[in-house]
PDB file of C-alpha atoms in Angstrom:
ATOM      1  CA  MET A 202      31.713  30.848  15.788  1.00 46.00           C
ATOM      2  CA  THR A 203      29.217  27.609  15.552  1.00 43.00           C
ATOM      3  CA  LYS A 204      30.719  24.510  17.263  1.00 41.00           C
ATOM      4  CA  LEU A 205      30.706  23.452  13.751  1.00 35.00           C
ATOM      5  CA  ALA A 206      32.604  26.135  12.507  1.00 40.00           C
ATOM      6  CA  GLU A 207      34.605  25.625  15.611  1.00 40.00           C
ATOM      7  CA  ARG A 208      35.367  21.750  15.007  1.00 37.00           C
ATOM      8  CA  MET A 209      36.238  22.386  11.081  1.00 32.00           C
ATOM      9  CA  LYS A 210      38.498  24.681  12.251  1.00 34.00           C
ATOM     10  CA  THR A 211      40.335  22.208  14.579  1.00 32.00           C
ATOM     11  CA  ARG A 212      40.089  18.980  11.752  1.00 32.00           C
ATOM     12  CA  VAL A 213      41.963  21.907   8.941  1.00 30.00           C
ATOM     13  CA  PHE A 214      44.821  22.316  11.549  1.00 28.00           C
ATOM     14  CA  THR A 215      45.727  18.337  12.604  1.00 27.00           C
ATOM     15  CA  CYS A 216      44.910  18.392   8.609  1.00 29.00           C
ATOM     16  CA  LEU A 217      48.286  20.252   8.301  1.00 28.00           C
ATOM     17  CA  VAL A 218      49.544  18.957  10.821  1.00 32.00           C
ATOM     18  CA  THR A 219      49.556  15.350   9.814  1.00 32.00           C
ATOM     19  CA  LEU A 220      50.237  16.168   6.217  1.00 31.00           C
ATOM     20  CA  ALA A 221      53.808  18.723   6.898  1.00 34.00           C
ATOM     21  CA  PRO A 222      55.918  16.299   6.736  1.00 39.00           C
ATOM     22  CA  ILE A 223      54.822  14.763   3.307  1.00 34.00           C
ATOM     23  CA  PHE A 224      55.507  17.456   1.948  1.00 33.00           C
ATOM     24  CA  VAL A 225      59.148  18.567   3.967  1.00 37.00           C
ATOM     25  CA  PHE A 226      60.512  14.318   2.411  1.00 38.00           C
ATOM     26  CA  ALA A 227      58.327  15.355  -1.338  1.00 38.00           C
ATOM     27  CA  GLY A 228      60.556  17.876  -2.426  1.00 40.00           C
ATOM     28  CA  THR A 229      63.973  15.584  -1.539  1.00 42.00           C
ATOM     29  CA  ALA A 230      65.166  14.334  -4.825  1.00 43.00           C
ATOM     30  CA  ALA A 231      65.376  10.706  -5.299  1.00 46.00           C
ATOM     31  CA  GLY A 232      68.314   9.523  -3.720  1.00 49.00           C
ATOM     32  CA  GLN A 233      69.701  12.478  -1.652  1.00 59.00           C
ATOM     33  CA  ASP A 234      70.181  11.952   2.130  1.00 70.00           C
ATOM     34  CA  ILE A 235      67.853  13.653   4.202  1.00 74.00           C
ATOM     35  CA  SER A 236      69.454  16.276   7.015  1.00 77.00           C
ATOM     36  CA  PRO A 237      68.655  15.540  10.205  1.00 76.00           C
ATOM     37  CA  ASP A 238      67.243  19.076  10.717  1.00 78.00           C
ATOM     38  CA  HIS A 239      64.085  18.194   9.053  1.00 76.00           C
ATOM     39  CA  TYR A 240      63.539  15.784  12.226  1.00 76.00           C
ATOM     40  CA  GLU A 241      64.026  18.536  14.574  1.00 79.00           C
ATOM     41  CA  GLY A 242      60.075  19.039  14.475  1.00 79.00           C
ATOM     42  CA  LEU A 243      59.041  16.094  14.699  1.00 82.00           C
ATOM     43  CA  ARG A 244      56.815  15.488  18.045  1.00 85.00           C
ATOM     44  CA  TYR A 245      55.259  12.474  18.963  1.00 84.00           C
ATOM     45  CA  ARG A 246      51.047  12.745  18.898  1.00 84.00           C
ATOM     46  CA  HIS A 247      48.474  11.538  19.986  1.00 85.00           C
ATOM     47  CA  ILE A 248      46.388   9.816  17.087  1.00 85.00           C
ATOM     48  CA  GLY A 249      44.152   7.654  18.790  1.00 82.00           C
ATOM     49  CA  PRO A 250      41.822   4.740  19.070  1.00 85.00           C
ATOM     50  CA  VAL A 251      40.296   6.866  22.769  1.00 76.00           C
ATOM     51  CA  GLY A 252      39.813   4.702  25.591  1.00 66.00           C
ATOM     52  CA  ASN A 253      41.603   2.401  25.894  1.00 78.00           C
ATOM     53  CA  ARG A 254      45.025   0.748  26.572  1.00 85.00           C
ATOM     54  CA  ILE A 255      46.762  -0.320  23.288  1.00 90.00           C
ATOM     55  CA  ALA A 256      48.048  -4.381  23.333  1.00 89.00           C
ATOM     56  CA  SER A 257      49.622  -4.862  20.312  1.00 93.00           C
ATOM     57  CA  VAL A 258      50.434  -3.513  17.002  1.00 95.00           C
ATOM     58  CA  ALA A 259      50.719  -4.518  13.197  1.00 97.00           C
ATOM     59  CA  GLY A 260      51.054  -3.063  10.289  1.00 96.00           C
ATOM     60  CA  VAL A 261      51.018  -4.303   6.790  1.00 96.00           C
ATOM     61  CA  SER A 262      54.819  -4.315   5.675  1.00 90.00           C
ATOM     62  CA  GLY A 263      55.129  -2.133   2.245  1.00 91.00           C
ATOM     63  CA  ASN A 264      51.591   0.479   3.044  1.00 95.00           C
ATOM     64  CA  PRO A 265      52.438   2.266   6.388  1.00 92.00           C
ATOM     65  CA  ASN A 266      48.441   3.710   5.777  1.00 96.00           C
ATOM     66  CA  ILE A 267      47.502   0.522   6.756  1.00 97.00           C
ATOM     67  CA  TYR A 268      47.456  -0.631  10.335  1.00 96.00           C
ATOM     68  CA  TYR A 269      45.928  -2.849  13.061  1.00 97.00           C
ATOM     69  CA  VAL A 270      45.575  -1.849  16.479  1.00 96.00           C
ATOM     70  CA  GLY A 271      44.901  -4.306  19.453  1.00 95.00           C
ATOM     71  CA  ALA A 272      43.288  -2.435  22.693  1.00 91.00           C
ATOM     72  CA  ALA A 273      42.978  -4.362  26.046  1.00 87.00           C
ATOM     73  CA  SER A 274      39.474  -4.325  26.692  1.00 86.00           C
ATOM     74  CA  GLY A 275      38.628  -2.609  23.236  1.00 90.00           C
ATOM     75  CA  GLY A 276      38.301  -5.032  20.690  1.00 93.00           C
ATOM     76  CA  VAL A 277      40.599  -3.950  17.196  1.00 96.00           C
ATOM     77  CA  TRP A 278      40.514  -1.019  15.588  1.00 96.00           C
ATOM     78  CA  LYS A 279      41.476  -0.314  11.665  1.00 97.00           C
ATOM     79  CA  THR A 280      43.169   2.417   9.623  1.00 96.00           C
ATOM     80  CA  VAL A 281      43.369   3.068   6.068  1.00 97.00           C
ATOM     81  CA  ASP A 282      44.367   6.292   5.708  1.00 95.00           C
ATOM     82  CA  GLY A 283      47.786   6.720   8.194  1.00 93.00           C
ATOM     83  CA  GLY A 284      45.606   6.821  11.254  1.00 93.00           C
ATOM     84  CA  LEU A 285      43.866   9.804  11.038  1.00 93.00           C
ATOM     85  CA  PHE A 286      40.317   7.280  10.874  1.00 95.00           C
ATOM     86  CA  TRP A 287      40.062   4.720  13.215  1.00 95.00           C
ATOM     87  CA  GLU A 288      37.424   1.910  13.151  1.00 96.00           C
ATOM     88  CA  PRO A 289      36.869  -1.344  14.638  1.00 95.00           C
ATOM     89  CA  VAL A 290      36.754  -4.030  13.068  1.00 96.00           C
ATOM     90  CA  PHE A 291      36.012  -6.696  15.478  1.00 95.00           C
ATOM     91  CA  ASP A 292      33.259  -5.349  17.925  1.00 92.00           C
ATOM     92  CA  ASP A 293      30.619  -8.316  17.128  1.00 91.00           C
ATOM     93  CA  HIS A 294      32.466 -11.390  18.214  1.00 91.00           C
ATOM     94  CA  PRO A 295      32.779 -12.748  22.232  1.00 90.00           C
ATOM     95  CA  SER A 296      35.840 -10.934  23.315  1.00 91.00           C
ATOM     96  CA  HIS A 297      37.396  -8.143  23.102  1.00 91.00           C
ATOM     97  CA  ALA A 298      40.514  -8.257  25.071  1.00 92.00           C
ATOM     98  CA  ILE A 299      42.678  -8.357  22.651  1.00 94.00           C
ATOM     99  CA  GLY A 300      47.006  -9.644  23.215  1.00 95.00           C
ATOM    100  CA  ALA A 301      48.427 -10.044  19.752  1.00 97.00           C
ATOM    101  CA  LEU A 302      47.802  -9.369  16.339  1.00 98.00           C
ATOM    102  CA  ALA A 303      49.362 -10.531  13.309  1.00 98.00           C
ATOM    103  CA  VAL A 304      49.050  -9.224   9.448  1.00 98.00           C
ATOM    104  CA  ALA A 305      50.898 -11.931   7.111  1.00 98.00           C
ATOM    105  CA  ALA A 306      53.786 -10.402   5.276  1.00 97.00           C
ATOM    106  CA  SER A 307      52.604 -12.464   2.024  1.00 97.00           C
ATOM    107  CA  ASP A 308      49.160 -11.873   1.922  1.00 97.00           C
ATOM    108  CA  PRO A 309      47.995  -8.712   3.580  1.00 97.00           C
ATOM    109  CA  GLU A 310      44.369  -9.381   3.563  1.00 98.00           C
ATOM    110  CA  ILE A 311      45.243 -12.346   6.574  1.00 98.00           C
ATOM    111  CA  VAL A 312      45.035 -10.925   9.517  1.00 98.00           C
ATOM    112  CA  TRP A 313      45.456 -13.276  13.175  1.00 99.00           C
ATOM    113  CA  VAL A 314      43.942 -11.983  16.596  1.00 98.00           C
ATOM    114  CA  GLY A 315      45.081 -13.159  19.757  1.00 98.00           C
ATOM    115  CA  THR A 316      42.532 -12.708  22.385  1.00 97.00           C
ATOM    116  CA  GLY A 317      43.599 -12.650  26.503  1.00 94.00           C
ATOM    117  CA  GLU A 318      46.126  -9.467  26.961  1.00 89.00           C
ATOM    118  CA  PRO A 319      48.960 -11.052  28.277  1.00 88.00           C
ATOM    119  CA  HIS A 320      50.123  -7.812  30.180  1.00 83.00           C
ATOM    120  CA  ILE A 321      50.055  -7.891  34.607  1.00 77.00           C
ATOM    121  CA  ARG A 322      46.689  -5.824  34.962  1.00 71.00           C
ATOM    122  CA  SER A 323      44.460  -6.281  37.789  1.00 64.00           C
ATOM    123  CA  ASN A 324      41.679  -6.324  35.426  1.00 68.00           C
ATOM    124  CA  VAL A 325      42.899  -8.089  32.795  1.00 73.00           C
ATOM    125  CA  THR A 326      40.289 -10.655  30.399  1.00 81.00           C
ATOM    126  CA  ILE A 327      40.311 -13.553  29.442  1.00 89.00           C
ATOM    127  CA  GLY A 328      39.831 -14.356  25.681  1.00 93.00           C
ATOM    128  CA  ASP A 329      38.024 -16.797  23.505  1.00 95.00           C
ATOM    129  CA  GLY A 330      41.431 -18.110  21.344  1.00 97.00           C
ATOM    130  CA  VAL A 331      42.518 -17.050  17.932  1.00 98.00           C
ATOM    131  CA  TRP A 332      40.694 -15.694  15.553  1.00 98.00           C
ATOM    132  CA  LYS A 333      41.604 -15.059  11.573  1.00 99.00           C
ATOM    133  CA  SER A 334      40.448 -12.579   8.888  1.00 98.00           C
ATOM    134  CA  THR A 335      40.923 -13.688   5.090  1.00 98.00           C
ATOM    135  CA  ASP A 336      39.932 -10.261   3.906  1.00 98.00           C
ATOM    136  CA  GLY A 337      41.353  -7.496   5.916  1.00 97.00           C
ATOM    137  CA  GLY A 338      39.751  -7.338   9.162  1.00 97.00           C
ATOM    138  CA  SER A 339      35.966  -7.167   7.489  1.00 97.00           C
ATOM    139  CA  THR A 340      35.407 -10.865   8.485  1.00 98.00           C
ATOM    140  CA  TRP A 341      36.298 -13.171  11.585  1.00 98.00           C
ATOM    141  CA  SER A 342      36.502 -17.093  11.637  1.00 98.00           C
ATOM    142  CA  ASN A 343      37.382 -18.117  15.352  1.00 98.00           C
ATOM    143  CA  MET A 344      40.283 -21.279  14.518  1.00 98.00           C
ATOM    144  CA  GLY A 345      40.672 -22.606  18.379  1.00 98.00           C
ATOM    145  CA  LEU A 346      43.269 -22.381  21.222  1.00 98.00           C
ATOM    146  CA  GLY A 347      40.550 -21.365  23.330  1.00 96.00           C
ATOM    147  CA  ALA A 348      41.448 -22.613  26.705  1.00 96.00           C
ATOM    148  CA  THR A 349      44.611 -21.014  26.019  1.00 96.00           C
ATOM    149  CA  GLY A 350      43.582 -17.513  28.551  1.00 93.00           C
ATOM    150  CA  ARG A 351      45.643 -15.056  27.287  1.00 95.00           C
ATOM    151  CA  ILE A 352      47.863 -15.083  24.079  1.00 97.00           C
ATOM    152  CA  SER A 353      50.900 -12.828  23.983  1.00 96.00           C
ATOM    153  CA  ARG A 354      52.276 -12.921  20.440  1.00 98.00           C
ATOM    154  CA  VAL A 355      51.274 -14.259  17.152  1.00 98.00           C
ATOM    155  CA  LEU A 356      53.995 -15.599  14.205  1.00 98.00           C
ATOM    156  CA  ILE A 357      53.197 -16.063  11.088  1.00 98.00           C
ATOM    157  CA  HIS A 358      55.522 -17.689   8.404  1.00 98.00           C
ATOM    158  CA  PRO A 359      57.023 -14.459   5.751  1.00 97.00           C
ATOM    159  CA  SER A 360      56.026 -16.561   2.744  1.00 97.00           C
ATOM    160  CA  ASP A 361      53.794 -18.920   3.558  1.00 98.00           C
ATOM    161  CA  PRO A 362      51.118 -18.218   5.344  1.00 98.00           C
ATOM    162  CA  ASN A 363      49.573 -21.172   6.411  1.00 98.00           C
ATOM    163  CA  ILE A 364      52.358 -21.780   8.660  1.00 99.00           C
ATOM    164  CA  VAL A 365      51.546 -20.085  12.342  1.00 99.00           C
ATOM    165  CA  TYR A 366      52.686 -19.480  15.456  1.00 99.00           C
ATOM    166  CA  VAL A 367      51.306 -18.695  18.737  1.00 99.00           C
ATOM    167  CA  GLY A 368      52.355 -18.050  22.722  1.00 98.00           C
ATOM    168  CA  ALA A 369      49.924 -18.477  25.185  1.00 98.00           C
ATOM    169  CA  LEU A 370      50.278 -17.596  28.248  1.00 96.00           C
ATOM    170  CA  GLY A 371      47.075 -19.444  29.515  1.00 95.00           C
ATOM    171  CA  HIS A 372      44.201 -17.917  32.486  1.00 92.00           C
ATOM    172  CA  ALA A 373      47.553 -17.524  34.690  1.00 90.00           C
ATOM    173  CA  HIS A 374      45.031 -18.066  37.664  1.00 89.00           C
ATOM    174  CA  GLY A 375      46.623 -21.612  38.699  1.00 89.00           C
ATOM    175  CA  SER A 376      48.251 -24.540  37.243  1.00 94.00           C
ATOM    176  CA  GLN A 377      47.195 -24.968  33.666  1.00 95.00           C
ATOM    177  CA  PRO A 378      48.144 -27.839  30.637  1.00 97.00           C
ATOM    178  CA  GLU A 379      47.762 -25.130  27.987  1.00 97.00           C
ATOM    179  CA  ARG A 380      50.042 -22.987  28.060  1.00 98.00           C
ATOM    180  CA  GLY A 381      52.741 -23.378  26.174  1.00 98.00           C
ATOM    181  CA  VAL A 382      53.976 -22.696  21.752  1.00 99.00           C
ATOM    182  CA  TYR A 383      51.627 -23.452  19.626  1.00 99.00           C
ATOM    183  CA  ARG A 384      51.648 -24.256  15.495  1.00 99.00           C
ATOM    184  CA  THR A 385      50.005 -24.837  13.145  1.00 99.00           C
ATOM    185  CA  MET A 386      50.927 -25.995   8.838  1.00 98.00           C
ATOM    186  CA  ASP A 387      47.581 -25.878   8.082  1.00 98.00           C
ATOM    187  CA  GLY A 388      46.364 -22.453   8.231  1.00 98.00           C
ATOM    188  CA  GLY A 389      44.846 -23.105  11.870  1.00 98.00           C
ATOM    189  CA  GLU A 390      42.172 -26.435  10.697  1.00 98.00           C
ATOM    190  CA  THR A 391      44.844 -28.409  13.053  1.00 98.00           C
ATOM    191  CA  TRP A 392      46.916 -27.511  15.461  1.00 99.00           C
ATOM    192  CA  GLU A 393      50.569 -28.883  17.930  1.00 98.00           C
ATOM    193  CA  HIS A 394      51.604 -28.226  21.018  1.00 99.00           C
ATOM    194  CA  ILE A 395      55.640 -27.256  20.491  1.00 99.00           C
ATOM    195  CA  LEU A 396      56.911 -26.548  23.801  1.00 99.00           C
ATOM    196  CA  PHE A 397      55.135 -26.967  26.766  1.00 98.00           C
ATOM    197  CA  VAL A 398      57.612 -26.517  30.081  1.00 98.00           C
ATOM    198  CA  ASP A 399      54.797 -27.368  32.794  1.00 97.00           C
ATOM    199  CA  GLU A 400      51.707 -26.643  33.830  1.00 97.00           C
ATOM    200  CA  ASN A 401      52.671 -22.945  35.272  1.00 96.00           C
ATOM    201  CA  THR A 402      54.720 -21.498  32.863  1.00 97.00           C
ATOM    202  CA  GLY A 403      53.729 -19.530  29.964  1.00 97.00           C
ATOM    203  CA  ALA A 404      55.140 -18.067  26.701  1.00 98.00           C
ATOM    204  CA  SER A 405      55.592 -14.513  27.297  1.00 97.00           C
ATOM    205  CA  SER A 406      57.318 -13.682  23.884  1.00 97.00           C
ATOM    206  CA  VAL A 407      57.973 -15.570  20.616  1.00 98.00           C
ATOM    207  CA  GLU A 408      60.234 -14.332  17.966  1.00 97.00           C
ATOM    208  CA  MET A 409      61.343 -15.649  14.736  1.00 97.00           C
ATOM    209  CA  ASP A 410      64.643 -14.849  12.612  1.00 95.00           C
ATOM    210  CA  PRO A 411      63.984 -12.590  10.213  1.00 94.00           C
ATOM    211  CA  ASN A 412      66.218 -13.863   7.666  1.00 95.00           C
ATOM    212  CA  ASN A 413      65.770 -18.034   8.927  1.00 95.00           C
ATOM    213  CA  PRO A 414      61.714 -18.347   9.686  1.00 97.00           C
ATOM    214  CA  ARG A 415      62.990 -21.769  10.576  1.00 97.00           C
ATOM    215  CA  ILE A 416      65.168 -20.145  14.023  1.00 96.00           C
ATOM    216  CA  LEU A 417      62.688 -19.466  16.984  1.00 97.00           C
ATOM    217  CA  TYR A 418      62.814 -18.019  20.052  1.00 96.00           C
ATOM    218  CA  ALA A 419      60.662 -17.759  23.384  1.00 98.00           C
ATOM    219  CA  GLY A 420      60.550 -15.828  26.873  1.00 97.00           C
ATOM    220  CA  MET A 421      58.742 -18.593  28.920  1.00 98.00           C
ATOM    221  CA  TRP A 422      57.314 -17.523  32.410  1.00 96.00           C
ATOM    222  CA  HIS A 423      56.489 -19.411  34.951  1.00 95.00           C
ATOM    223  CA  VAL A 424      53.527 -17.459  36.774  1.00 92.00           C
ATOM    224  CA  ILE A 425      50.656 -17.252  38.784  1.00 90.00           C
ATOM    225  CA  PHE A 426      47.683 -14.981  39.353  1.00 85.00           C
ATOM    226  CA  ASN A 427      46.105 -14.622  42.873  1.00 81.00           C
ATOM    227  CA  THR A 428      43.850 -11.536  43.665  1.00 79.00           C
ATOM    228  CA  TRP A 429      46.518 -10.638  46.697  1.00 81.00           C
ATOM    229  CA  GLY A 430      49.217 -10.310  44.408  1.00 78.00           C
ATOM    230  CA  ARG A 431      51.145 -12.599  41.858  1.00 81.00           C
ATOM    231  CA  GLU A 432      54.141 -15.237  41.750  1.00 86.00           C
ATOM    232  CA  SER A 433      56.614 -14.477  38.996  1.00 88.00           C
ATOM    233  CA  GLY A 434      59.553 -16.305  38.587  1.00 90.00           C
ATOM    234  CA  GLY A 435      60.754 -20.041  38.615  1.00 92.00           C
ATOM    235  CA  PRO A 436      62.291 -23.201  37.614  1.00 93.00           C
ATOM    236  CA  GLY A 437      60.176 -23.399  34.215  1.00 96.00           C
ATOM    237  CA  SER A 438      61.346 -19.489  33.204  1.00 96.00           C
ATOM    238  CA  GLY A 439      64.366 -19.125  30.812  1.00 95.00           C
ATOM    239  CA  LEU A 440      64.760 -18.102  26.813  1.00 95.00           C
ATOM    240  CA  PHE A 441      64.227 -21.071  24.721  1.00 96.00           C
ATOM    241  CA  VAL A 442      65.477 -22.073  21.105  1.00 94.00           C
ATOM    242  CA  SER A 443      64.700 -23.648  18.416  1.00 97.00           C
ATOM    243  CA  ARG A 444      66.720 -24.217  14.744  1.00 95.00           C
ATOM    244  CA  ASP A 445      64.236 -27.146  12.702  1.00 98.00           C
ATOM    245  CA  ALA A 446      61.371 -24.667  12.744  1.00 98.00           C
ATOM    246  CA  GLY A 447      60.087 -25.785  16.201  1.00 98.00           C
ATOM    247  CA  ASP A 448      59.681 -29.098  15.875  1.00 98.00           C
ATOM    248  CA  THR A 449      62.695 -29.014  18.545  1.00 98.00           C
ATOM    249  CA  TRP A 450      63.747 -26.329  21.771  1.00 98.00           C
ATOM    250  CA  ARG A 451      66.886 -26.213  24.417  1.00 95.00           C
ATOM    251  CA  LYS A 452      66.582 -23.804  26.733  1.00 95.00           C
ATOM    252  CA  LEU A 453      69.934 -21.141  26.631  1.00 91.00           C
ATOM    253  CA  GLU A 454      71.579 -20.758  29.965  1.00 88.00           C
ATOM    254  CA  GLY A 455      74.668 -19.580  31.093  1.00 81.00           C
ATOM    255  CA  ASN A 456      77.433 -17.861  28.708  1.00 78.00           C
ATOM    256  CA  GLY A 457      76.283 -14.617  30.755  1.00 80.00           C
ATOM    257  CA  LEU A 458      72.378 -15.248  31.465  1.00 85.00           C
ATOM    258  CA  PRO A 459      71.780 -15.312  35.560  1.00 83.00           C
ATOM    259  CA  LEU A 460      72.167 -17.857  37.026  1.00 81.00           C
ATOM    260  CA  ARG A 461      69.263 -18.177  39.749  1.00 82.00           C
ATOM    261  CA  THR A 462      65.877 -18.112  39.380  1.00 87.00           C
ATOM    262  CA  ILE A 463      64.462 -15.580  37.113  1.00 90.00           C
ATOM    263  CA  GLY A 464      60.718 -14.510  35.964  1.00 92.00           C
ATOM    264  CA  LYS A 465      59.114 -13.017  32.509  1.00 93.00           C
ATOM    265  CA  VAL A 466      61.586 -12.873  29.425  1.00 95.00           C
ATOM    266  CA  ASP A 467      61.014 -10.821  26.388  1.00 95.00           C
ATOM    267  CA  VAL A 468      62.897 -11.027  22.976  1.00 94.00           C
ATOM    268  CA  CYS A 469      63.503  -9.863  20.006  1.00 93.00           C
ATOM    269  CA  LEU A 470      66.159  -9.768  16.719  1.00 90.00           C
ATOM    270  CA  THR A 471      66.219  -7.236  14.145  1.00 88.00           C
ATOM    271  CA  PRO A 472      67.240  -7.607  10.307  1.00 90.00           C
ATOM    272  CA  ALA A 473      69.690  -5.979  10.126  1.00 90.00           C
ATOM    273  CA  ASP A 474      71.917  -8.080  12.474  1.00 88.00           C
ATOM    274  CA  SER A 475      69.906 -11.927  13.392  1.00 87.00           C
ATOM    275  CA  ASN A 476      73.007 -12.519  15.181  1.00 86.00           C
ATOM    276  CA  ARG A 477      72.346  -9.827  18.316  1.00 86.00           C
ATOM    277  CA  ILE A 478      69.296 -10.459  19.744  1.00 88.00           C
ATOM    278  CA  TYR A 479      68.305  -8.743  23.019  1.00 89.00           C
ATOM    279  CA  ALA A 480      66.552 -10.255  25.775  1.00 90.00           C
ATOM    280  CA  LEU A 481      64.148  -8.217  29.075  1.00 90.00           C
ATOM    281  CA  ILE A 482      64.539 -10.030  31.602  1.00 89.00           C
ATOM    282  CA  GLU A 483      62.814 -10.329  35.339  1.00 88.00           C
ATOM    283  CA  THR A 484      65.473 -11.268  37.402  1.00 80.00           C
ATOM    284  CA  GLY A 485      67.232  -9.795  40.485  1.00 61.00           C
ATOM    285  CA  ASP A 486      70.966 -12.071  39.631  1.00 50.00           C
ATOM    286  CA  GLY A 487      73.960 -11.154  36.854  1.00 47.00           C
ATOM    287  CA  VAL A 488      76.914 -13.309  36.340  1.00 45.00           C
ATOM    288  CA  PRO A 489      80.172 -11.057  35.782  1.00 43.00           C
ATOM    289  CA  LEU A 490      81.494 -10.280  32.724  1.00 45.00           C
ATOM    290  CA  ASN A 491      84.512  -8.790  32.106  1.00 49.00           C
ATOM    291  CA  GLY A 492      85.382  -7.661  35.241  1.00 47.00           C
ATOM    292  CA  GLU A 493      82.220  -5.793  35.484  1.00 50.00           C
ATOM    293  CA  GLU A 494      78.508  -6.944  37.401  1.00 48.00           C
ATOM    294  CA  THR A 495      75.922  -7.781  35.003  1.00 42.00           C
ATOM    295  CA  ASP A 496      73.470  -6.739  37.403  1.00 42.00           C
ATOM    296  CA  ASN A 497      69.229  -7.692  36.280  1.00 36.00           C
ATOM    297  CA  GLY A 498      70.837  -9.336  32.820  1.00 39.00           C
ATOM    298  CA  GLU A 499      71.474  -6.759  31.386  1.00 44.00           C
ATOM    299  CA  LEU A 500      74.220  -8.555  29.590  1.00 52.00           C
ATOM    300  CA  TRP A 501      75.003 -11.825  28.411  1.00 59.00           C
ATOM    301  CA  ARG A 502      76.130 -13.771  25.179  1.00 54.00           C
ATOM    302  CA  SER A 503      74.701 -15.756  22.815  1.00 44.00           C
ATOM    303  CA  ASP A 504      75.184 -18.511  21.568  1.00 41.00           C
TER     304      ASP A 504
END
């Protein structure tokens, strides 16, 4: 068998694996419950892109075939066929370190990229701010925030794509005034620094209530990266909430949250019940809840 024939054989096999679940569900009558048995044969598999760790992903609401992937130092990739083929769409720009991606729910042609990987790695590349595309990733414009270093999150208002929130960790190699949470009301032409704790604390996570875009949560992280290690945790770290679209913020304390100094904070919400908030908190401390120890901050009660 020639090498070309071998490659063709591999491609045919890949297509069959990809399409098999589609045939199963296509044969299911509309409205009929799908038996859990149909899922037993499904397995996670690698679909690319190859060559770099993935720092962020974003999809198009209502179209499961279109996804964007941001690599730690490999730029942005796009698929329009559910991952069968990936196209690099950010190669012509100075920074290929991607920290965050977001697609506007109200206009899937609007895509935002936050550069600079925010994760703890020894070989992280600093970014050059945020970029915006209005044509599905074909062309990009730099929208500022170049001094923020590493972008951890980009959030787009569900009905007004001109309102965007950005979580900035900072370059994190020392004190820096550009850390915190930013907001634009005009599509990135101007920015407000709406949450600043101190020069050693940046935003490790920012989330929007999926049922009320005026409610925002921010995980703030006191962190400094040195060549010999890192300083994680300090008075600035904490979980913050805004109930007026970012105009004012309040630090959540007590009610089961750790009492002693904490480090990195990640937060997420579910559309099914946005009153239930999940937080992953770096800490060795907990407080008793119903007579049981809540070590590592695993149990707490929101307000």
